[in-house]
Amino acid sequence: SGPSLAVVGVSGAVGQEFLSVISDRDFPYRSIKMLASKRSAGKPLTFQGRTYTIEELTEDSFDGVDIALFSAGGSISKTFGPVAVGKGAIVVDNSSAFRMEEAVPLVIPEVNPEAIRGFKVGMGKGALIANPNCSTIICLMAATPLHRRAKVTRMVVSTYQAASGAGAAAMEELELQTREVLEGKPPTCNIFNQQYAFNLFSHNAPVLSNGYNEEEIKLVKETRKIWNDMNVRVTATCIRVPVMRAHAESVNLQFEKPLDEETARDILKNAPGVVVIDDRASNHFPTPLEVSNKDDVAVGRIRRDLSQNGDHGLDIFVCGDQIRKGAALNAIQIAEMLL
Ligand code: 2RA
């Protein structure tokens, strides 16, 4: 029983994580189609004891599909998302293609579930729901519970983004370069145009005329849409760091109402999908390795922003698995809300 699923981009890092999360959460499905590019079509794929053949994504891939999970890049979503919707499927799209469209809900289930109230499998028509960018999800999982209490007026984010955000090939290249550098060999630079191992650099997304890159602008725009607050002031600096699959983010928050660090810590301890790691005595705070392959986002370094007067500012440090909560888990949680 359950919906008929399609996974678009099943060979990629997020596509594979969709399957892991479906298994981990016993997501119910009547059938599941494994869809990918021509390059992967025909290959066998074993999932939950059954062997599937990966099918090439075509316009006919969505007949009878109830929920289509997309993570195959923006152009595939732009081309095939509307096709799937036209066939009556509800598309959960991990790309940025439709996130800022007025009619498209941009959803983090713990943050703004009301954005997809009424969306249900079998509601008689297709729909498209957008999964936010990973750095947005990870940041807002921690910032939103505080925003709900004291209303964030300004947020400054510095991100330390993992290789996985640039895909499986970037993770492989980081590993390869690390070996090469340790062996005194020149690093292989195919994915990024500079050495990644033992280095860090400004995020590889295109840089706009205002000097921000697209990753930073996503954080600004997606935060405003998800919080439904066009006045909140957000700025960001997104950096790529030599870490495999979990993003880290330093977040400075300015509030309309006072919010002291003890109250903030209590709010975060009770926030869904968040775990507090904030042990000053042992200097133990969130790390990418500690959140990798886990569902929860970890937050720590919770402290009053001493550059602000009174209790109107907080600094926090957040880590979250980019492939899981940053992409696949969030999408499956959205799909669970459609059942
Ligand atoms: C990145 N957020 O980390 C992008 C990919 N989703 O590069």
Short mmCIF file of C-alpha atoms and ligand atoms in Angstrom, two decimals:
data_model
loop_
_atom_site.label_atom_id
_atom_site.label_comp_id
_atom_site.label_asym_id
_atom_site.label_seq_id
_atom_site.Cartn_x
_atom_site.Cartn_y
_atom_site.Cartn_z
CA SER A 1 0.00 0.00 0.00
CA GLY A 2 1.06 3.60 -0.15
CA PRO A 3 1.84 5.97 -3.01
CA SER A 4 3.67 5.10 -6.21
CA LEU A 5 7.03 6.86 -6.09
CA ALA A 6 9.56 7.99 -8.65
CA VAL A 7 13.11 8.97 -7.73
CA VAL A 8 14.66 11.26 -10.35
CA GLY A 9 18.47 11.35 -10.13
CA VAL A 10 18.65 8.08 -8.22
CA SER A 11 22.37 7.58 -8.98
CA GLY A 12 23.47 10.84 -7.35
CA ALA A 13 24.48 11.42 -3.72
CA VAL A 14 21.03 12.80 -2.81
CA GLY A 15 19.22 10.19 -4.91
CA GLN A 16 20.96 7.43 -3.01
CA GLU A 17 20.14 9.16 0.27
CA PHE A 18 16.45 9.32 -0.72
CA LEU A 19 16.51 5.51 -0.77
CA SER A 20 18.35 5.31 2.58
CA VAL A 21 15.85 7.65 4.22
CA ILE A 22 12.85 5.81 2.69
CA SER A 23 14.25 2.64 4.25
CA ASP A 24 15.17 4.18 7.59
CA ARG A 25 11.73 5.73 8.00
CA ASP A 26 9.75 2.84 6.53
CA PHE A 27 8.19 5.28 4.10
CA PRO A 28 5.25 3.34 2.57
CA TYR A 29 5.14 2.90 -1.19
CA ARG A 30 3.19 0.70 -3.61
CA SER A 31 5.88 0.93 -6.28
CA ILE A 32 9.07 2.89 -6.91
CA LYS A 33 10.65 3.92 -10.22
CA MET A 34 14.41 4.48 -10.29
CA LEU A 35 15.03 7.21 -12.86
CA ALA A 36 18.31 8.66 -14.07
CA SER A 37 20.10 9.84 -17.18
CA LYS A 38 20.79 7.65 -20.23
CA ARG A 39 24.27 7.07 -18.78
CA SER A 40 22.89 5.21 -15.76
CA ALA A 41 19.85 3.64 -17.47
CA GLY A 42 19.90 -0.16 -17.60
CA LYS A 43 22.07 -0.57 -14.53
CA PRO A 44 20.69 -2.81 -11.76
CA LEU A 45 19.92 -1.32 -8.35
CA THR A 46 19.03 -3.39 -5.29
CA PHE A 47 16.74 -1.76 -2.78
CA GLN A 48 14.98 -3.38 0.17
CA GLY A 49 15.76 -6.83 -1.17
CA ARG A 50 14.44 -6.19 -4.67
CA THR A 51 16.52 -5.62 -7.78
CA TYR A 52 15.40 -2.76 -9.99
CA THR A 53 16.67 -1.65 -13.36
CA ILE A 54 17.42 2.05 -13.50
CA GLU A 55 15.23 3.60 -16.21
CA GLU A 56 16.07 6.55 -18.41
CA LEU A 57 14.06 9.62 -17.49
CA THR A 58 11.58 10.46 -20.27
CA GLU A 59 8.30 12.34 -20.64
CA ASP A 60 6.49 9.02 -20.09
CA SER A 61 8.21 8.24 -16.80
CA PHE A 62 5.45 9.68 -14.62
CA ASP A 63 2.31 7.81 -15.70
CA GLY A 64 0.57 6.71 -12.50
CA VAL A 65 3.21 8.27 -10.21
CA ASP A 66 1.86 9.87 -7.01
CA ILE A 67 5.05 11.44 -5.62
CA ALA A 68 8.15 12.27 -7.66
CA LEU A 69 11.34 13.14 -5.75
CA PHE A 70 13.71 15.19 -7.92
CA SER A 71 17.42 15.70 -7.35
CA ALA A 72 19.02 15.83 -10.77
CA GLY A 73 19.85 19.50 -11.19
CA GLY A 74 17.84 22.56 -12.12
CA SER A 75 17.54 21.91 -15.86
CA ILE A 76 16.10 18.41 -15.36
CA SER A 77 13.62 19.82 -12.83
CA LYS A 78 12.66 22.64 -15.19
CA THR A 79 12.06 20.19 -18.06
CA PHE A 80 10.46 17.25 -16.29
CA GLY A 81 8.96 18.75 -13.12
CA PRO A 82 6.00 20.28 -15.00
CA VAL A 83 5.60 17.04 -16.99
CA ALA A 84 5.25 15.06 -13.76
CA VAL A 85 2.81 17.65 -12.36
CA GLY A 86 0.80 17.41 -15.57
CA LYS A 87 0.46 13.68 -15.04
CA GLY A 88 -1.00 14.34 -11.57
CA ALA A 89 2.14 13.72 -9.51
CA ILE A 90 3.19 15.81 -6.54
CA VAL A 91 6.81 16.77 -7.20
CA VAL A 92 9.22 17.43 -4.32
CA ASP A 93 12.05 19.24 -6.06
CA ASN A 94 15.49 19.53 -4.47
CA SER A 95 16.76 21.93 -7.15
CA SER A 96 16.58 25.72 -7.00
CA ALA A 97 14.54 25.88 -10.24
CA PHE A 98 11.15 26.78 -8.72
CA ARG A 99 11.98 27.80 -5.11
CA MET A 100 11.24 31.49 -5.55
CA GLU A 101 8.08 31.06 -7.64
CA GLU A 102 5.20 32.68 -5.76
CA ALA A 103 2.87 29.69 -6.17
CA VAL A 104 5.50 27.12 -5.14
CA PRO A 105 5.69 26.26 -1.43
CA LEU A 106 9.26 26.28 -0.07
CA VAL A 107 9.12 23.98 2.96
CA ILE A 108 11.04 22.83 6.00
CA PRO A 109 8.49 20.60 7.79
CA GLU A 110 9.63 21.62 11.31
CA VAL A 111 9.57 25.30 10.32
CA ASN A 112 6.67 26.12 7.99
CA PRO A 113 4.46 23.02 7.54
CA GLU A 114 1.46 25.28 7.00
CA ALA A 115 2.88 26.11 3.56
CA ILE A 116 1.63 22.73 2.28
CA ARG A 117 -1.59 22.44 4.23
CA GLY A 118 -4.10 20.63 2.03
CA PHE A 119 -1.50 19.01 -0.23
CA LYS A 120 -2.29 15.30 -0.25
CA VAL A 121 -1.65 12.32 -2.49
CA GLY A 122 -4.88 11.69 -4.40
CA MET A 123 -6.02 15.31 -4.14
CA GLY A 124 -6.87 15.06 -7.79
CA LYS A 125 -4.19 17.28 -9.27
CA GLY A 126 -0.45 17.51 -9.47
CA ALA A 127 1.64 20.08 -7.61
CA LEU A 128 5.25 21.11 -7.16
CA ILE A 129 6.85 21.68 -3.75
CA ALA A 130 10.39 23.03 -3.46
CA ASN A 131 13.00 21.79 -1.02
CA PRO A 132 15.10 24.72 0.24
CA ASN A 133 18.85 24.91 -0.31
CA CYS A 134 20.84 22.83 2.18
CA SER A 135 22.56 25.81 3.83
CA THR A 136 19.17 27.47 4.28
CA ILE A 137 17.60 24.36 5.85
CA ILE A 138 20.50 23.85 8.28
CA CYS A 139 20.55 27.52 9.32
CA LEU A 140 16.80 27.90 9.75
CA MET A 141 16.37 24.68 11.73
CA ALA A 142 18.19 26.48 14.56
CA ALA A 143 17.34 30.13 13.87
CA THR A 144 13.57 29.70 13.45
CA PRO A 145 12.67 28.55 16.99
CA LEU A 146 14.46 31.66 18.26
CA HIS A 147 12.80 33.83 15.60
CA ARG A 148 9.38 32.59 16.66
CA ARG A 149 10.08 33.74 20.25
CA ALA A 150 11.89 37.05 19.75
CA LYS A 151 11.56 37.94 16.03
CA VAL A 152 14.86 38.08 14.18
CA THR A 153 15.38 41.48 12.57
CA ARG A 154 18.87 40.78 11.20
CA MET A 155 20.79 37.55 10.53
CA VAL A 156 24.46 37.32 9.51
CA VAL A 157 25.57 33.87 8.35
CA SER A 158 29.03 32.51 7.56
CA THR A 159 28.90 29.01 6.12
CA TYR A 160 31.57 26.31 5.98
CA GLN A 161 30.16 24.03 3.28
CA ALA A 162 31.06 20.41 2.64
CA ALA A 163 32.14 18.78 -0.61
CA SER A 164 28.85 16.86 -0.83
CA GLY A 165 27.05 20.07 -1.76
CA ALA A 166 28.95 19.96 -5.04
CA GLY A 167 28.04 16.31 -5.59
CA ALA A 168 29.56 12.86 -5.24
CA ALA A 169 32.33 13.68 -7.70
CA ALA A 170 33.49 16.56 -5.49
CA MET A 171 33.66 14.20 -2.49
CA GLU A 172 35.74 11.78 -4.55
CA GLU A 173 38.01 14.58 -5.71
CA LEU A 174 38.59 15.79 -2.14
CA GLU A 175 39.68 12.29 -1.14
CA LEU A 176 41.88 11.91 -4.22
CA GLN A 177 43.52 15.32 -3.74
CA THR A 178 44.19 14.61 -0.06
CA ARG A 179 46.10 11.44 -0.99
CA GLU A 180 47.92 13.19 -3.83
CA VAL A 181 49.04 16.10 -1.67
CA LEU A 182 50.23 13.78 1.10
CA GLU A 183 52.20 11.86 -1.51
CA GLY A 184 53.75 15.08 -2.77
CA LYS A 185 51.89 14.87 -6.08
CA PRO A 186 50.08 17.78 -7.79
CA PRO A 187 46.35 17.74 -6.92
CA THR A 188 43.80 16.65 -9.55
CA CYS A 189 41.52 19.66 -10.08
CA ASN A 190 38.53 18.67 -12.26
CA ILE A 191 35.53 19.75 -10.18
CA PHE A 192 37.01 22.94 -8.73
CA ASN A 193 39.59 25.10 -10.47
CA GLN A 194 41.90 25.16 -7.46
CA GLN A 195 43.27 22.87 -4.79
CA TYR A 196 40.59 21.86 -2.30
CA ALA A 197 42.52 19.56 0.08
CA PHE A 198 44.10 21.45 3.01
CA ASN A 199 42.51 24.61 1.61
CA LEU A 200 39.21 26.51 1.62
CA PHE A 201 37.72 28.99 -0.81
CA SER A 202 34.74 31.19 -1.52
CA HIS A 203 31.78 29.01 -2.60
CA ASN A 204 32.00 27.88 -6.23
CA ALA A 205 28.53 29.29 -7.15
CA PRO A 206 28.58 32.12 -9.74
CA VAL A 207 29.33 35.60 -8.34
CA LEU A 208 26.76 38.31 -9.15
CA SER A 209 27.32 41.98 -9.99
CA ASN A 210 26.71 42.93 -6.35
CA GLY A 211 29.62 40.75 -5.26
CA TYR A 212 27.46 38.08 -3.63
CA ASN A 213 27.47 34.54 -4.98
CA GLU A 214 24.27 32.64 -5.79
CA GLU A 215 24.56 30.46 -2.68
CA GLU A 216 24.52 33.56 -0.46
CA ILE A 217 21.56 35.09 -2.29
CA LYS A 218 19.65 31.80 -1.90
CA LEU A 219 20.08 32.07 1.88
CA VAL A 220 18.81 35.66 1.84
CA LYS A 221 15.80 35.08 -0.40
CA GLU A 222 14.79 31.65 0.91
CA THR A 223 14.88 32.84 4.53
CA ARG A 224 12.52 35.70 3.71
CA LYS A 225 10.13 33.39 1.86
CA ILE A 226 10.14 30.63 4.49
CA TRP A 227 9.66 33.11 7.34
CA ASN A 228 7.18 35.05 5.21
CA ASP A 229 9.02 38.20 6.26
CA MET A 230 10.30 40.43 3.45
CA ASN A 231 11.84 42.86 5.94
CA VAL A 232 14.23 40.60 7.81
CA ARG A 233 17.76 41.69 6.96
CA VAL A 234 20.02 38.79 5.99
CA THR A 235 23.59 38.71 4.75
CA ALA A 236 25.82 35.69 4.17
CA THR A 237 29.32 34.59 3.23
CA CYS A 238 29.43 31.05 1.88
CA ILE A 239 32.73 29.19 1.92
CA ARG A 240 33.63 25.73 0.61
CA VAL A 241 35.74 23.80 3.14
CA PRO A 242 37.49 20.40 2.89
CA VAL A 243 34.84 18.44 4.81
CA MET A 244 32.95 15.50 3.27
CA ARG A 245 29.20 15.78 3.92
CA ALA A 246 28.14 18.16 6.68
CA HIS A 247 27.86 21.92 6.59
CA ALA A 248 28.80 24.17 9.48
CA GLU A 249 27.41 27.68 9.88
CA SER A 250 28.17 30.58 12.22
CA VAL A 251 24.97 32.57 12.73
CA ASN A 252 24.63 35.99 14.35
CA LEU A 253 21.06 36.97 15.23
CA GLN A 254 19.61 40.35 16.17
CA PHE A 255 16.14 40.30 17.75
CA GLU A 256 13.28 42.71 18.10
CA LYS A 257 12.56 41.48 21.64
CA PRO A 258 15.17 40.55 24.27
CA LEU A 259 16.25 36.88 24.31
CA ASP A 260 18.88 35.79 26.82
CA GLU A 261 21.16 32.85 26.14
CA GLU A 262 19.62 30.58 28.81
CA THR A 263 16.16 31.00 27.33
CA ALA A 264 17.59 30.49 23.85
CA ARG A 265 19.30 27.29 24.97
CA ASP A 266 16.04 25.97 26.45
CA ILE A 267 14.13 26.81 23.28
CA LEU A 268 16.70 24.97 21.16
CA LYS A 269 16.73 21.95 23.50
CA ASN A 270 13.01 21.60 22.80
CA ALA A 271 13.16 22.37 19.10
CA PRO A 272 12.22 19.49 16.74
CA GLY A 273 15.10 18.11 14.68
CA VAL A 274 17.69 20.01 16.75
CA VAL A 275 20.20 18.76 19.32
CA VAL A 276 22.18 21.14 21.55
CA ILE A 277 25.92 20.44 21.89
CA ASP A 278 27.14 23.34 24.01
CA ASP A 279 29.69 22.21 26.58
CA ARG A 280 32.03 25.09 27.39
CA ALA A 281 33.92 23.25 30.13
CA SER A 282 35.16 20.63 27.69
CA ASN A 283 35.07 22.94 24.65
CA HIS A 284 32.72 20.44 22.96
CA PHE A 285 30.56 22.05 20.29
CA PRO A 286 28.94 20.86 17.03
CA THR A 287 31.27 19.38 14.41
CA PRO A 288 30.58 18.12 10.88
CA LEU A 289 31.81 14.63 11.74
CA GLU A 290 29.47 14.38 14.73
CA VAL A 291 26.36 15.21 12.64
CA SER A 292 27.31 13.24 9.51
CA ASN A 293 24.76 10.59 8.53
CA LYS A 294 22.43 11.83 11.28
CA ASP A 295 19.00 13.45 11.04
CA ASP A 296 19.36 16.20 13.63
CA VAL A 297 20.99 19.57 13.22
CA ALA A 298 23.38 20.34 16.10
CA VAL A 299 23.67 23.81 17.64
CA GLY A 300 26.12 25.21 20.18
CA ARG A 301 28.32 28.24 21.02
CA ILE A 302 25.06 29.81 22.21
CA ARG A 303 26.08 33.16 23.68
CA ARG A 304 24.92 36.72 24.00
CA ASP A 305 26.29 38.87 21.21
CA LEU A 306 28.45 41.25 23.23
CA SER A 307 28.60 43.70 20.34
CA GLN A 308 24.88 44.40 20.91
CA ASN A 309 23.36 46.29 23.81
CA GLY A 310 21.23 44.23 26.20
CA ASP A 311 19.85 40.85 25.19
CA HIS A 312 18.94 41.66 21.62
CA GLY A 313 21.68 39.64 19.97
CA LEU A 314 22.89 36.03 19.99
CA ASP A 315 25.69 34.12 18.29
CA ILE A 316 25.24 30.40 17.60
CA PHE A 317 27.11 27.71 15.65
CA VAL A 318 25.19 25.09 13.68
CA CYS A 319 26.18 21.84 11.94
CA GLY A 320 23.97 19.62 9.79
CA ASP A 321 24.36 16.76 7.33
CA GLN A 322 24.06 18.35 3.88
CA ILE A 323 22.90 15.23 2.06
CA ARG A 324 20.46 14.12 4.76
CA LYS A 325 18.62 16.98 6.52
CA GLY A 326 20.06 19.40 3.97
CA ALA A 327 18.36 17.53 1.12
CA ALA A 328 17.00 13.96 1.21
CA LEU A 329 15.51 13.78 4.72
CA ASN A 330 13.79 17.15 4.35
CA ALA A 331 12.24 16.02 1.06
CA ILE A 332 11.01 12.71 2.50
CA GLN A 333 9.57 14.52 5.53
CA ILE A 334 7.64 16.70 3.06
CA ALA A 335 6.48 13.53 1.27
CA GLU A 336 5.31 12.08 4.62
CA MET A 337 3.09 15.13 5.05
CA LEU A 338 1.38 14.26 1.74
CA LEU A 339 0.19 10.84 2.93
C1 2RA B 1 26.20 23.50 -2.10
N1 2RA B 1 23.98 24.15 -1.44
O1 2RA B 1 26.48 23.12 -0.96
C2 2RA B 1 24.78 23.70 -2.55
C3 2RA B 1 24.29 22.47 -3.19
N2 2RA B 1 22.98 22.11 -2.84
O2 2RA B 1 27.05 23.68 -2.98
#
